[in-house]
PDB file of C-alpha atoms in Angstrom:
ATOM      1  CA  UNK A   1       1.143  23.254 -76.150  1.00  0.00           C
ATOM      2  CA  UNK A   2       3.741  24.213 -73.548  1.00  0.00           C
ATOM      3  CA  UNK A   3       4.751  28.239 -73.639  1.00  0.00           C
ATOM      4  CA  UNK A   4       6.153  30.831 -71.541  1.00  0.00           C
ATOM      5  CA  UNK A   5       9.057  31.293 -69.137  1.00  0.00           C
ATOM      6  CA  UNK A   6       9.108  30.602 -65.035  1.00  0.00           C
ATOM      7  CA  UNK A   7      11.579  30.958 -62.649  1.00  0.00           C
ATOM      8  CA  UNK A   8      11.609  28.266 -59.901  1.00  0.00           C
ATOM      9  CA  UNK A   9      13.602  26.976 -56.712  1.00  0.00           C
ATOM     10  CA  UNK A  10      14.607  23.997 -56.811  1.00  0.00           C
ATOM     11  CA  UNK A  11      14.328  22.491 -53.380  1.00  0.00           C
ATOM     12  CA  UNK A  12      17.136  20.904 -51.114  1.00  0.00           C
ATOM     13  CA  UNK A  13      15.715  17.561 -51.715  1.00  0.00           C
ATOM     14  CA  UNK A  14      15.650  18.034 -55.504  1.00  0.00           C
ATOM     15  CA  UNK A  15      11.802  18.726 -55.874  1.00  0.00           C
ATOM     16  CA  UNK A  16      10.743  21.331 -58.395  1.00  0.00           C
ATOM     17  CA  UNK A  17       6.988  22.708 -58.457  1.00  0.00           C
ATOM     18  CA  UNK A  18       5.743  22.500 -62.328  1.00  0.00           C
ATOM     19  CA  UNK A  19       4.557  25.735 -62.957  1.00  0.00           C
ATOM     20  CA  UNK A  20       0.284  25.640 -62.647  1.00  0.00           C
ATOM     21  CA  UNK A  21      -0.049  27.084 -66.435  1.00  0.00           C
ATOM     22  CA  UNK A  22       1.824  23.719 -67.361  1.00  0.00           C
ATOM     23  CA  UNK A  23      -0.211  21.438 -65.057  1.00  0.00           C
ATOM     24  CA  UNK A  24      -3.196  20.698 -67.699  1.00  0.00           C
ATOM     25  CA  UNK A  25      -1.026  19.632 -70.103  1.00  0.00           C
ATOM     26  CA  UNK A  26       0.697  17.188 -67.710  1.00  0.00           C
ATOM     27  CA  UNK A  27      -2.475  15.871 -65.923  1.00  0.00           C
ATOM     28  CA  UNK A  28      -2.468  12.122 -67.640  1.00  0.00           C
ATOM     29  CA  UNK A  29       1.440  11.608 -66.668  1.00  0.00           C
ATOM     30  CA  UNK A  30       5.026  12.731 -68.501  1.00  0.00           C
ATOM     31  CA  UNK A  31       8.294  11.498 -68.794  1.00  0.00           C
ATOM     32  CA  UNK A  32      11.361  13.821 -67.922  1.00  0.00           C
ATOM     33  CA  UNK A  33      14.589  13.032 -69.598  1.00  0.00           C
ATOM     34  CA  UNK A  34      18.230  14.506 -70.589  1.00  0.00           C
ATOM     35  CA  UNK A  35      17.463  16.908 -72.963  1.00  0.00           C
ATOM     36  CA  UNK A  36      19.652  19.039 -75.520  1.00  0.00           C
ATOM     37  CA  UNK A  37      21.794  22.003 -74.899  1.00  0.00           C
ATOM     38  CA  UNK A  38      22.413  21.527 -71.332  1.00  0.00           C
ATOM     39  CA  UNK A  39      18.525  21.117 -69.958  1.00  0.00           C
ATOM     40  CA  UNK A  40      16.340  18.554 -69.356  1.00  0.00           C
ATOM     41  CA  UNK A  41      13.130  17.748 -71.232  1.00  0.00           C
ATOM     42  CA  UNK A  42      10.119  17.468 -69.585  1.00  0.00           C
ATOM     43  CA  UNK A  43       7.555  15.686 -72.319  1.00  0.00           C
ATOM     44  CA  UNK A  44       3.676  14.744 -71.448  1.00  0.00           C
ATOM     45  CA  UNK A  45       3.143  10.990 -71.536  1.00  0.00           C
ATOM     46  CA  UNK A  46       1.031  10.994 -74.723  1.00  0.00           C
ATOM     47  CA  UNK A  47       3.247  13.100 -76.715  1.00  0.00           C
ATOM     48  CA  UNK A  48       6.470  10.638 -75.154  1.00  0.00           C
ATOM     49  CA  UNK A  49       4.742   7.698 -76.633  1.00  0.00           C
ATOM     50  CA  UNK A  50       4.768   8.710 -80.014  1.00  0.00           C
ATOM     51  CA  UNK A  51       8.481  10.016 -79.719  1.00  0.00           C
ATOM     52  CA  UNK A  52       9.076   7.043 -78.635  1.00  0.00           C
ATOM     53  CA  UNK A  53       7.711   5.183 -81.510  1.00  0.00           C
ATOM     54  CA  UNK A  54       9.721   7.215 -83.556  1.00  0.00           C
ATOM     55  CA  UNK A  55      12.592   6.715 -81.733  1.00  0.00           C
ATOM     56  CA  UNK A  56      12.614   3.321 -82.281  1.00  0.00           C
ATOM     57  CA  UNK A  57      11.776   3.289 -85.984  1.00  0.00           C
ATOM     58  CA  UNK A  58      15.143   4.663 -86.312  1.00  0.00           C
ATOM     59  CA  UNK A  59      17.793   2.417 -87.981  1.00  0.00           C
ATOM     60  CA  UNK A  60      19.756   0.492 -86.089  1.00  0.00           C
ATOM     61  CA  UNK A  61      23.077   0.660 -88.316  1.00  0.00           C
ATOM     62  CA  UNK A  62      22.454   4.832 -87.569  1.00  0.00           C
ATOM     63  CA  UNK A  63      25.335   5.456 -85.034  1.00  0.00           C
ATOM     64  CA  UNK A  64      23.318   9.176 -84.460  1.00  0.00           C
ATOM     65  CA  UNK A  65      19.922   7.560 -84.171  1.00  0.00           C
ATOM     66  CA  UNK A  66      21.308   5.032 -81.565  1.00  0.00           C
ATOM     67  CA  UNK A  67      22.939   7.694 -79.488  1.00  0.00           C
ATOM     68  CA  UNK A  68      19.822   9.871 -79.657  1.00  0.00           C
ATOM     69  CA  UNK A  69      18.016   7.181 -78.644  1.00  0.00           C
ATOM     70  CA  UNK A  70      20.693   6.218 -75.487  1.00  0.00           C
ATOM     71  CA  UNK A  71      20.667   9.715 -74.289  1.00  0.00           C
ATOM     72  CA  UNK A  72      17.057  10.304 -74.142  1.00  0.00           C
ATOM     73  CA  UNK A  73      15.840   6.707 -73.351  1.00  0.00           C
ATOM     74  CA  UNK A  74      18.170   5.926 -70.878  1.00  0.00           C
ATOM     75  CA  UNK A  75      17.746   9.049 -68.366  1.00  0.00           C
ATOM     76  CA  UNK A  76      14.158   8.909 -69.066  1.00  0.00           C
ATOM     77  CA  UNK A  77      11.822   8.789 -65.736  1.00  0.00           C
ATOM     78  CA  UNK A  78       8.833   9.075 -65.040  1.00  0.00           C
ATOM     79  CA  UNK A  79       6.880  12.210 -63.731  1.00  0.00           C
ATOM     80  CA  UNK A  80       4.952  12.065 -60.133  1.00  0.00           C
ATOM     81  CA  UNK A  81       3.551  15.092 -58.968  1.00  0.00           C
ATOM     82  CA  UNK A  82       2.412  15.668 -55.717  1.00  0.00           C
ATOM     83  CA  UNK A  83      -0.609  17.576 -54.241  1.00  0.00           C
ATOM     84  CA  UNK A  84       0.861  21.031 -54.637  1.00  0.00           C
ATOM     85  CA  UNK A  85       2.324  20.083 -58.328  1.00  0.00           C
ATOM     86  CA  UNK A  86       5.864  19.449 -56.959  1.00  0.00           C
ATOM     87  CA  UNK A  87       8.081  16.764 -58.623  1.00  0.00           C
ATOM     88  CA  UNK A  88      11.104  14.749 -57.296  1.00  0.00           C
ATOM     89  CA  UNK A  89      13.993  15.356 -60.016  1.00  0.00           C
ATOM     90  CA  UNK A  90      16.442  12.026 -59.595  1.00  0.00           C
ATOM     91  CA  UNK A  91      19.680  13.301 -58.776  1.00  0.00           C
ATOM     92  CA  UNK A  92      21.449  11.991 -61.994  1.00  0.00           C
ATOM     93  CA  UNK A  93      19.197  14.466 -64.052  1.00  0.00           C
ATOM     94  CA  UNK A  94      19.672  17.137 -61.690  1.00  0.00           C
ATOM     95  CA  UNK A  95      23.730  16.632 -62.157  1.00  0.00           C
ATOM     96  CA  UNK A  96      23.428  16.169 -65.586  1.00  0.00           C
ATOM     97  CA  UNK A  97      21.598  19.139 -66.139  1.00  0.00           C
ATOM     98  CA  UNK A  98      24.051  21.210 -63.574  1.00  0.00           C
ATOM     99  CA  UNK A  99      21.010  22.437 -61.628  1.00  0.00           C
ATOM    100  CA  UNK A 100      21.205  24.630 -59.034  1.00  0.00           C
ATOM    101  CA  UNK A 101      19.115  26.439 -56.407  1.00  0.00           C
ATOM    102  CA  UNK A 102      17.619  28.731 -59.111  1.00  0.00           C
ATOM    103  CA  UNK A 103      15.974  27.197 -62.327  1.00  0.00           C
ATOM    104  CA  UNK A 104      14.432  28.276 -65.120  1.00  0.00           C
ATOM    105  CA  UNK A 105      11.089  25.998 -66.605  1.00  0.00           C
ATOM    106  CA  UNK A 106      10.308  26.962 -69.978  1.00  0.00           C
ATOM    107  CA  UNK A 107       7.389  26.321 -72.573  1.00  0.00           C
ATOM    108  CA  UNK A 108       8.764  24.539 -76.036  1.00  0.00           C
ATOM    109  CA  UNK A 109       5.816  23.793 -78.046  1.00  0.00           C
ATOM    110  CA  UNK A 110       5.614  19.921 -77.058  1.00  0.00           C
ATOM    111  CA  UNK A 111       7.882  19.519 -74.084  1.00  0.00           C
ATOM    112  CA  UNK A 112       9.076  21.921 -71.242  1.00  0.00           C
ATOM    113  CA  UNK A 113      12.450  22.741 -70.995  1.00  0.00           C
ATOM    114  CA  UNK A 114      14.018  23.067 -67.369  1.00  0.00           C
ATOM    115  CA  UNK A 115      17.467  25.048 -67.041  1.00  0.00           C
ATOM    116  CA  UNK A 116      20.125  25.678 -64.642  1.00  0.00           C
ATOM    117  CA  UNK A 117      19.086  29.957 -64.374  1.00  0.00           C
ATOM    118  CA  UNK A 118      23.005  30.810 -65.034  1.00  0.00           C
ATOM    119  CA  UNK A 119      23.259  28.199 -68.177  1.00  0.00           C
ATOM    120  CA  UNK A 120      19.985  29.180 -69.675  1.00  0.00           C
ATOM    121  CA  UNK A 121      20.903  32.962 -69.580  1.00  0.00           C
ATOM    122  CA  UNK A 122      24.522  31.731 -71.656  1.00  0.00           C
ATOM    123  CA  UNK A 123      22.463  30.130 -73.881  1.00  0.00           C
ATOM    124  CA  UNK A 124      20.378  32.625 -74.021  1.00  0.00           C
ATOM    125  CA  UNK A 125      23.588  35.298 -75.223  1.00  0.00           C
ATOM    126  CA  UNK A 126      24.599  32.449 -77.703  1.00  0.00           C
ATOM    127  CA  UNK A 127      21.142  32.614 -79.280  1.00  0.00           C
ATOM    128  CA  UNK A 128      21.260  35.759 -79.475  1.00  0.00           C
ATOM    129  CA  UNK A 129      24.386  36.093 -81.228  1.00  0.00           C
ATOM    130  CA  UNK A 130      23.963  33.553 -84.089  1.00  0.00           C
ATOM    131  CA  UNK A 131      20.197  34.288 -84.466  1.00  0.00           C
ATOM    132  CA  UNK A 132      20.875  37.624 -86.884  1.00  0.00           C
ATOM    133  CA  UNK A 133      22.679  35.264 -89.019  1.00  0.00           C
ATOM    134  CA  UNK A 134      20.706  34.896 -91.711  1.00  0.00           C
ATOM    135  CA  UNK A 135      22.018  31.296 -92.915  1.00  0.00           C
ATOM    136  CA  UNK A 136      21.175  30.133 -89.837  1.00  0.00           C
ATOM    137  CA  UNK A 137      17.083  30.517 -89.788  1.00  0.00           C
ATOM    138  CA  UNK A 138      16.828  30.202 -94.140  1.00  0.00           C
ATOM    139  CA  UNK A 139      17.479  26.546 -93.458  1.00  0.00           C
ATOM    140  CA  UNK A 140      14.613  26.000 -91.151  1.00  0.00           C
ATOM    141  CA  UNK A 141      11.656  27.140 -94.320  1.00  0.00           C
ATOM    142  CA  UNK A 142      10.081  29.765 -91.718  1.00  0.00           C
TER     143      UNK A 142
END
């Protein structure tokens, strides 16, 4: 399980070191991919199988399900790190994703999140302000 919050550099060439506290859970591969809200997804190879699986047990005739599936599948590549944990982000991700110099690499449960610093923090204000709303977390059964 992927949690916490680390602020990174991304490098000129587009190489990001995975934070070490993340490492373990990456050791037998990952997949990273367009993600949601304006970051990328970062997902370890065992978990990306089975979402992958589920993926495409979707309907076909499900114009959502097959645009889910374009997005994710797609972008999708896979991860290589190097000797000092470092991987090489392909550049259409890196556009996609608007990332800068400074990034942000976040735990989500099952995948790592990694941010543009200056989008994550606007997301971060947007959470903020609809999270009070009470109609907004009764839905979720928490």
């Amino acid at each position: 399980m992927f949690t916490g919050l680390y602020y990174h550099r991304l490098e000129a060439k587009g190489r990001l070191a995975i934070p070490q506290a993340f490492r373990e859970g990456l050791a037998s591969g990952g997949v990273i991919t367009s993600g949601l809200d304006g970051c990328l997804f970062l997902f370890p190879s065992s978990y990306w199988q089975k979402f992958s699986e589920k993926l495409a047990s979707l309907p076909l005739t499900n114009q959502a399900a097959r645009n889910l599936t374009r997005l994710l599948v797609q972008s999708a590549a896979d991860l290589n790190l190097d000797g000092q944990g470092r991987t090489l982000i392909p550049e259409y991700l890196r556009n996609q994703a608007n990332l800068k110099k400074q990034v942000v690499v976040a735990g989500s449960l099952t995948r790592i999140e990694i941010w543009d610093q200056e989008t994550y923090h606007q997301h971060l204000n947007l959470i903020a302000q609809t999270i009070n709303e009470g109609d907004a977390l009764s839905s979720l059964a928490i």
